[in-house]
CSV table of C-alpha atoms in Angstrom, one decimal:
chain,number,residue,atom,x,y,z
A,1,MET,CA,26.4,24.1,12.5
A,2,PRO,CA,25.0,27.8,13.6
A,3,THR,CA,23.8,27.8,16.9
A,4,SER,CA,20.9,30.0,18.4
A,5,LYS,CA,23.5,32.7,19.2
A,6,ASP,CA,24.9,32.6,15.6
A,7,VAL,CA,21.3,33.2,14.4
A,8,ALA,CA,20.5,36.1,17.1
A,9,LEU,CA,24.0,38.0,15.8
A,10,ALA,CA,22.9,37.6,12.3
A,11,ALA,CA,19.2,38.9,12.8
A,12,GLY,CA,20.3,41.7,15.1
A,13,VAL,CA,18.0,40.2,18.0
A,14,ALA,CA,18.6,38.7,21.4
A,15,GLN,CA,19.0,34.7,21.6
A,16,SER,CA,15.8,34.3,23.6
A,17,THR,CA,14.1,36.0,20.7
A,18,VAL,CA,15.5,33.5,18.5
A,19,SER,CA,14.2,30.8,20.9
A,20,TYR,CA,10.6,32.1,21.0
A,21,VAL,CA,10.4,32.1,17.4
A,22,LEU,CA,11.3,28.5,17.3
A,23,SER,CA,9.4,27.2,19.7
A,24,GLY,CA,6.1,29.8,19.1
A,25,LYS,CA,5.9,30.1,23.1
A,26,ARG,CA,5.3,33.9,22.4
A,27,PRO,CA,3.9,36.0,20.0
A,28,ILE,CA,6.6,37.8,18.2
A,29,SER,CA,6.0,40.3,15.3
A,30,ASP,CA,6.0,39.3,11.9
A,31,GLU,CA,9.0,41.7,10.7
A,32,THR,CA,11.1,40.2,13.9
A,33,ARG,CA,10.2,36.6,12.9
A,34,LYS,CA,11.4,37.5,9.3
A,35,LYS,CA,14.5,38.3,10.6
A,36,VAL,CA,15.0,35.3,12.5
A,37,GLU,CA,14.0,33.2,9.6
A,38,ALA,CA,16.1,34.9,6.8
A,39,ALA,CA,19.2,34.7,9.6
A,40,ILE,CA,18.3,30.8,9.6
A,41,GLU,CA,18.3,30.5,6.1
A,42,GLN,CA,21.4,32.7,5.7
A,43,LEU,CA,23.4,30.6,7.8
A,44,THR,CA,22.0,27.2,6.7
A,45,TYR,CA,24.1,26.7,3.6
A,46,HIS,CA,23.2,23.1,3.6
A,47,PRO,CA,20.4,22.9,5.8
A,48,ASN,CA,19.9,20.0,7.9
A,49,ALA,CA,15.9,19.0,8.9
A,50,GLY,CA,16.0,20.6,12.2
A,51,ALA,CA,17.4,23.8,10.6
A,52,ARG,CA,14.5,23.5,7.8
A,53,ALA,CA,12.0,22.3,10.4
A,54,LEU,CA,12.6,25.4,12.3
A,55,ALA,CA,12.3,27.9,9.4
A,56,SER,CA,9.4,26.5,7.7
A,57,ARG,CA,7.7,25.3,10.4
A,58,ARG,CA,7.4,22.3,8.4
A,59,THR,CA,9.3,18.7,9.6
A,60,ARG,CA,9.5,17.6,6.0
A,61,VAL,CA,8.7,14.0,7.4
A,62,ILE,CA,5.5,11.9,6.4
A,63,GLY,CA,4.3,9.4,9.1
A,64,LEU,CA,3.8,6.0,7.6
A,65,VAL,CA,1.1,4.2,9.7
A,66,ILE,CA,1.9,0.2,9.4
A,67,PRO,CA,0.4,-2.9,10.9
A,68,PHE,CA,3.1,-5.1,11.8
A,69,ILE,CA,0.6,-8.4,12.1
A,70,PRO,CA,2.1,-11.6,12.1
A,71,GLU,CA,-0.8,-12.8,9.4
A,72,LEU,CA,0.1,-10.2,6.9
A,73,HIS,CA,3.0,-11.5,4.0
A,74,MET,CA,6.0,-9.1,5.2
A,75,ALA,CA,7.7,-9.3,2.0
A,76,SER,CA,4.9,-7.8,0.1
A,77,LEU,CA,4.7,-5.3,2.7
A,78,MET,CA,8.3,-4.1,2.7
A,79,GLU,CA,8.1,-3.8,-1.0
A,80,PHE,CA,5.6,-0.9,0.0
A,81,VAL,CA,7.4,0.6,2.7
A,82,SER,CA,11.0,0.3,0.6
A,83,CYS,CA,9.2,2.0,-2.4
A,84,ILE,CA,7.3,4.9,-0.3
A,85,ALA,CA,10.6,5.5,1.7
A,86,SER,CA,12.8,5.9,-1.6
A,87,THR,CA,9.9,8.2,-3.4
A,88,ALA,CA,10.0,10.3,-0.1
A,89,ARG,CA,13.4,11.2,-0.4
A,90,GLN,CA,13.1,12.0,-4.0
A,91,HIS,CA,10.8,14.6,-2.7
A,92,ASP,CA,12.8,15.3,0.1
A,93,HIS,CA,11.2,14.2,2.9
A,94,ASP,CA,11.7,11.3,5.5
A,95,ILE,CA,9.3,8.6,6.6
A,96,LEU,CA,8.7,7.9,10.1
A,97,LEU,CA,7.4,4.4,10.6
A,98,VAL,CA,4.3,4.3,12.9
A,99,THR,CA,2.9,0.9,14.2
A,100,GLU,CA,-0.7,0.4,14.5
A,101,ASP,CA,-0.8,-0.7,18.2
A,102,GLU,CA,-1.8,3.0,19.2
A,103,GLY,CA,-4.9,3.3,16.7
A,104,ALA,CA,-6.4,6.0,16.6
A,105,ASP,CA,-4.5,8.1,19.2
A,106,GLY,CA,-1.1,7.1,17.5
A,107,LEU,CA,-2.7,9.6,14.6
A,108,ARG,CA,-3.4,12.4,17.1
A,109,ARG,CA,-0.1,11.8,18.8
A,110,VAL,CA,2.3,12.0,16.1
A,111,VAL,CA,0.1,14.9,14.3
A,112,GLY,CA,-0.3,17.0,17.6
A,113,GLN,CA,3.2,16.5,18.9
A,114,GLN,CA,4.4,18.1,15.3
A,115,ILE,CA,6.4,15.0,14.5
A,116,CYS,CA,5.4,14.8,11.1
A,117,ASP,CA,3.5,16.7,8.4
A,118,GLY,CA,1.1,14.5,7.1
A,119,LEU,CA,0.7,10.8,7.1
A,120,ILE,CA,0.1,8.1,5.0
A,121,LEU,CA,-2.2,4.8,6.4
A,122,MET,CA,-1.6,1.5,5.2
A,123,GLN,CA,-4.0,-1.6,5.4
A,124,VAL,CA,-7.3,0.5,5.7
A,125,ALA,CA,-10.4,-1.7,7.2
A,126,GLY,CA,-13.6,-1.2,5.4
A,127,GLU,CA,-14.9,0.2,9.1
A,128,ASP,CA,-11.7,1.6,10.2
A,129,GLU,CA,-11.5,3.2,14.0
A,130,ARG,CA,-8.9,5.8,12.3
A,131,LEU,CA,-10.9,7.2,9.6
A,132,PRO,CA,-12.9,9.7,11.8
A,133,VAL,CA,-9.6,11.0,13.4
A,134,ALA,CA,-8.0,11.2,9.6
A,135,ARG,CA,-11.0,13.1,8.3
A,136,ALA,CA,-10.4,15.5,11.2
A,137,LEU,CA,-6.5,16.3,11.3
A,138,LYS,CA,-5.5,19.4,9.5
A,139,VAL,CA,-2.5,17.9,7.9
A,140,PRO,CA,-2.7,15.7,4.3
A,141,VAL,CA,-3.7,12.0,5.2
A,142,VAL,CA,-3.2,9.3,2.2
A,143,LEU,CA,-5.1,5.9,2.5
A,144,ILE,CA,-3.1,3.2,0.6
A,145,GLY,CA,-6.7,1.2,0.2
A,146,ILE,CA,-10.2,2.1,0.1
A,147,PRO,CA,-12.8,1.8,3.4
A,148,ARG,CA,-16.3,1.2,2.9
A,149,ASP,CA,-17.1,5.1,2.7
A,150,PRO,CA,-14.2,7.0,1.3
A,151,SER,CA,-15.7,10.5,1.6
A,152,GLY,CA,-13.6,13.2,2.8
A,153,LEU,CA,-10.6,11.0,2.4
A,154,VAL,CA,-7.8,10.7,-0.1
A,155,CYS,CA,-7.5,7.1,-1.3
A,156,ILE,CA,-5.2,5.1,-3.8
A,157,ASP,CA,-5.1,1.6,-4.0
A,158,ALA,CA,-4.5,-1.6,-6.9
A,159,ASP,CA,-7.7,-1.7,-9.2
A,160,PHE,CA,-8.5,-5.4,-7.5
A,161,GLU,CA,-11.8,-5.7,-9.0
A,162,LEU,CA,-10.2,-5.3,-12.5
A,163,ALA,CA,-7.4,-7.7,-11.3
A,164,GLY,CA,-10.2,-10.2,-10.6
A,165,GLN,CA,-11.6,-9.8,-13.6
A,166,MET,CA,-8.4,-10.1,-15.5
A,167,ALA,CA,-7.5,-13.4,-14.2
A,168,VAL,CA,-10.7,-14.9,-14.9
A,169,HIS,CA,-10.6,-13.8,-18.9
A,170,ASP,CA,-7.1,-15.0,-18.8
A,171,LEU,CA,-7.9,-18.5,-17.8
A,172,ALA,CA,-11.1,-18.5,-19.7
A,173,ALA,CA,-9.0,-17.7,-22.8
A,174,ALA,CA,-6.8,-21.0,-22.1
A,175,GLY,CA,-9.5,-23.1,-22.4
A,176,HIS,CA,-10.5,-23.3,-18.8
A,177,SER,CA,-14.2,-23.4,-17.7
A,178,THR,CA,-14.0,-24.2,-14.4
A,179,ILE,CA,-11.7,-22.1,-12.2
A,180,GLY,CA,-10.5,-22.5,-8.4
A,181,VAL,CA,-10.5,-19.2,-6.1
A,182,ILE,CA,-8.2,-19.5,-3.4
A,183,ALA,CA,-9.0,-17.1,-0.8
A,184,TRP,CA,-7.0,-15.0,1.6
A,185,GLN,CA,-6.2,-16.4,4.7
A,186,PRO,CA,-9.2,-15.8,7.2
A,187,GLU,CA,-7.1,-13.8,9.3
A,188,VAL,CA,-6.8,-11.2,6.4
A,189,VAL,CA,-10.5,-11.4,5.4
A,190,GLU,CA,-11.6,-11.0,8.9
A,191,ARG,CA,-9.9,-7.3,8.8
A,192,GLN,CA,-12.4,-6.6,6.1
A,193,VAL,CA,-9.8,-4.9,4.0
A,194,ASN,CA,-11.9,-4.5,1.5
A,195,TYR,CA,-9.3,-5.4,-1.7
A,196,VAL,CA,-10.5,-8.9,-0.9
A,197,ASP,CA,-14.3,-8.4,-1.7
A,198,ARG,CA,-13.3,-6.0,-4.6
A,199,PHE,CA,-11.0,-9.0,-6.0
A,200,VAL,CA,-13.8,-11.3,-5.3
A,201,ARG,CA,-16.5,-9.1,-6.9
A,202,GLY,CA,-14.2,-8.7,-10.4
A,203,THR,CA,-13.8,-12.5,-10.5
A,204,ASN,CA,-17.6,-13.0,-10.2
A,205,GLN,CA,-18.7,-10.6,-12.5
A,206,ALA,CA,-16.1,-11.9,-15.3
A,207,ALA,CA,-16.9,-15.2,-14.8
A,208,LYS,CA,-20.6,-14.4,-15.1
A,209,GLU,CA,-20.0,-12.8,-18.3
A,210,LEU,CA,-18.1,-15.6,-19.7
A,211,GLY,CA,-20.2,-18.3,-18.5
A,212,VAL,CA,-17.6,-20.0,-16.3
A,213,LYS,CA,-17.9,-21.5,-13.3
A,214,LEU,CA,-15.7,-20.5,-10.2
A,215,ILE,CA,-15.3,-22.2,-7.0
A,216,HIS,CA,-14.6,-20.1,-4.4
A,217,VAL,CA,-12.3,-22.2,-1.4
A,218,VAL,CA,-10.8,-21.4,1.8
A,219,GLY,CA,-7.4,-19.9,2.1
A,220,GLY,CA,-4.8,-20.5,4.9
A,221,THR,CA,-1.2,-20.9,6.0
A,222,ASP,CA,-1.6,-24.4,6.7
A,223,VAL,CA,-1.0,-27.5,4.1
A,224,GLY,CA,-3.9,-28.9,5.7
A,225,THR,CA,-6.1,-26.3,4.7
A,226,ILE,CA,-4.9,-25.6,1.0
A,227,SER,CA,-4.6,-29.5,0.3
A,228,ARG,CA,-8.5,-29.7,1.1
A,229,SER,CA,-9.3,-26.7,-0.8
A,230,VAL,CA,-7.5,-28.1,-3.7
A,231,ASP,CA,-9.0,-31.6,-3.1
A,232,GLU,CA,-12.3,-29.4,-3.3
A,233,VAL,CA,-11.8,-27.6,-6.6
A,234,LEU,CA,-10.4,-30.9,-8.2
A,235,GLY,CA,-13.5,-33.1,-7.1
A,236,ARG,CA,-15.6,-30.5,-8.9
A,237,THR,CA,-13.6,-29.8,-12.2
A,238,THR,CA,-14.3,-31.4,-15.5
A,239,GLY,CA,-11.4,-31.3,-17.7
A,240,GLN,CA,-7.8,-29.4,-16.5
A,241,PRO,CA,-8.1,-27.7,-13.2
A,242,ALA,CA,-7.5,-24.1,-12.9
A,243,PHE,CA,-6.4,-21.9,-10.0
A,244,ILE,CA,-6.5,-18.0,-8.7
A,245,ALA,CA,-4.1,-17.3,-6.0
A,246,PRO,CA,-4.1,-13.3,-5.2
A,247,GLU,CA,-2.2,-13.9,-2.0
A,248,GLY,CA,1.4,-14.5,-2.0
A,249,ILE,CA,2.0,-17.0,1.3
A,250,VAL,CA,-1.3,-19.0,0.3
A,251,GLN,CA,0.0,-19.2,-3.5
A,252,GLU,CA,3.4,-20.6,-2.2
A,253,ILE,CA,1.6,-23.5,0.0
A,254,LEU,CA,-1.0,-23.9,-3.1
A,255,LEU,CA,2.1,-24.7,-5.6
A,256,ARG,CA,3.7,-27.4,-3.0
A,257,ALA,CA,0.0,-28.9,-2.7
A,258,LEU,CA,-0.7,-29.2,-6.5
A,259,SER,CA,3.1,-30.8,-6.8
A,260,ALA,CA,1.8,-33.6,-4.1
A,261,ARG,CA,-1.0,-34.6,-6.5
A,262,GLY,CA,0.9,-35.0,-9.4
A,263,LEU,CA,0.1,-31.5,-11.1
A,264,THR,CA,2.2,-29.5,-12.7
A,265,PRO,CA,1.8,-25.7,-13.7
A,266,GLY,CA,1.3,-25.2,-17.2
A,267,THR,CA,1.6,-28.7,-18.4
A,268,ASN,CA,-1.9,-30.3,-16.4
A,269,VAL,CA,-3.0,-27.4,-14.0
A,270,SER,CA,-2.9,-23.8,-14.3
A,271,VAL,CA,-2.1,-20.9,-11.9
A,272,ILE,CA,-2.3,-17.6,-12.0
A,273,GLY,CA,-0.7,-16.1,-8.7
A,274,SER,CA,0.2,-12.8,-7.4
A,275,ALA,CA,4.1,-12.3,-6.7
A,276,SER,CA,7.4,-10.1,-7.4
A,277,PRO,CA,9.0,-11.0,-10.7
A,278,ALA,CA,12.0,-12.3,-9.1
A,279,LEU,CA,10.0,-14.9,-7.0
A,280,ALA,CA,7.9,-16.0,-10.1
A,281,GLU,CA,10.9,-16.7,-11.9
A,282,LEU,CA,12.7,-18.8,-9.2
A,283,GLN,CA,9.4,-21.2,-9.2
A,284,PRO,CA,10.5,-24.6,-10.8
A,285,VAL,CA,7.8,-23.4,-13.1
A,286,PRO,CA,7.9,-19.6,-13.9
A,287,LEU,CA,4.5,-18.6,-12.7
A,288,SER,CA,2.1,-16.2,-14.6
A,289,THR,CA,1.2,-13.3,-12.2
A,290,ILE,CA,-1.1,-10.7,-11.5
A,291,ASP,CA,1.0,-7.5,-11.0
A,292,LEU,CA,-0.8,-5.3,-8.6
A,293,ARG,CA,1.9,-3.0,-9.2
A,294,PRO,CA,2.7,-2.2,-5.3
A,295,ARG,CA,5.5,0.1,-6.1
A,296,GLU,CA,3.5,2.4,-8.7
A,297,VAL,CA,0.5,2.6,-6.0
A,298,SER,CA,3.6,3.4,-3.2
A,299,ARG,CA,4.8,6.0,-5.4
A,300,ARG,CA,1.5,7.6,-6.3
A,301,ALA,CA,0.8,7.7,-2.3
A,302,VAL,CA,3.7,9.9,-1.8
A,303,GLN,CA,3.5,12.4,-4.8
A,304,ILE,CA,0.0,13.0,-4.1
A,305,ILE,CA,0.6,13.7,-0.3
A,306,CYS,CA,3.9,15.9,-1.5
A,307,SER,CA,1.4,17.9,-3.8
A,308,LEU,CA,-1.1,18.5,-1.1
A,309,LEU,CA,1.7,19.5,1.4
A,310,GLU,CA,3.1,21.8,-1.0
A,311,SER,CA,-0.3,23.5,-1.9
A,312,GLY,CA,-0.6,24.1,1.7
A,313,SER,CA,-4.2,23.7,1.5
A,314,GLU,CA,-5.9,22.4,4.9
A,315,GLY,CA,-8.2,19.5,5.0
A,316,PRO,CA,-10.4,17.7,4.4
A,317,HIS,CA,-9.3,16.6,1.2
A,318,GLU,CA,-10.9,14.0,-1.2
A,319,SER,CA,-9.9,11.7,-4.3
A,320,LEU,CA,-9.8,8.1,-5.2
A,321,GLU,CA,-7.4,6.8,-7.4
A,322,LEU,CA,-7.0,3.1,-8.5
A,323,VAL,CA,-4.0,2.0,-10.0
A,324,PRO,CA,-4.8,-0.4,-13.0
A,325,PRO,CA,-3.1,-4.1,-12.6
A,326,THR,CA,-1.4,-6.4,-15.5
A,327,ILE,CA,-1.1,-10.0,-16.2
A,328,THR,CA,2.4,-11.5,-16.6
A,329,HIS,CA,2.4,-14.3,-18.8
A,330,ARG,CA,5.1,-17.1,-17.9
A,331,SER,CA,4.7,-20.7,-18.0
A,332,SER,CA,2.4,-21.8,-15.3
A,333,VAL,CA,-0.7,-21.6,-17.6
A,334,ILE,CA,-1.9,-24.1,-20.1
A,335,ARG,CA,-2.2,-22.4,-23.7
A,336,PRO,CA,-4.3,-24.1,-26.1
A,337,ALA,CA,-1.9,-25.8,-28.9
A,338,LYS,CA,-1.9,-24.0,-32.0
A,339,ALA,CA,-4.1,-25.3,-35.2
A,340,LYS,CA,-1.4,-26.6,-37.3
A,341,ALA,CA,-1.3,-25.0,-40.6
A,342,SER,CA,-2.9,-26.7,-43.7
């Protein structure tokens, strides 16, 4: 690997000059700087991250600010992380994980120390303390999630409102006039991530249009809570019951609670959940799912921030993109018997 001495010889300057160009500690003329940068480029035939950062003043690193908190379904979260990392590599960038412990100060630190060129923020709350800092930073910031006030911010997320509408429409088409909606666990609701409100708003809108009765019940991570919620829905349902469970960890407990009551998805109860195709197929009855397309959301987040980085324009930037969900039909929803041919 070439050293600063090699670069100095190639550029015809003192080794200390190379150091000043790379560190920015002293003013250097444009002509000298260009000589040093050209020498770096010439000597670095297969440039590593450090050499490119020195030559371009960019780290080619994207900071991913992610909350590692107990109440989140980590398998779902890691699906985002995995796709963000692989997509970043396709765009010749690396990912630096930044935990949420530092809050807004963490954003200032990684940007102020020039550790990364831009930031992707996950699990954005409705009133998020990080947002004033995100708006003020001179580097691109992309939010996976939508705060209450998205002005001056670049946001991308799944269209949770449409997902709620689609789930209700699907169960209504299967003949259900009463549908139980199992909420996200209270810890997630308390974080005021607004995808919860958007999903509920979508279910309510579709139910009003279709004349369907919705029963919104509490979610949780313990069998007792979900059992009580299931019993409430069953006690207020006429005909065959139906459930929507948009959160993965809640849905797993729901299926166990239904089984304990002699209810089998697709036979005497309908269930639409949210799970990866692999997990949905592994259920005793393959689960019909709302696919919120986390991999597409992740890919688009990286594509957007890389586009902003390549354009070189300073913030703030503002845009909002929603990725439409899909419903994958498997076997957990009761389908009306086809009319016999006369």
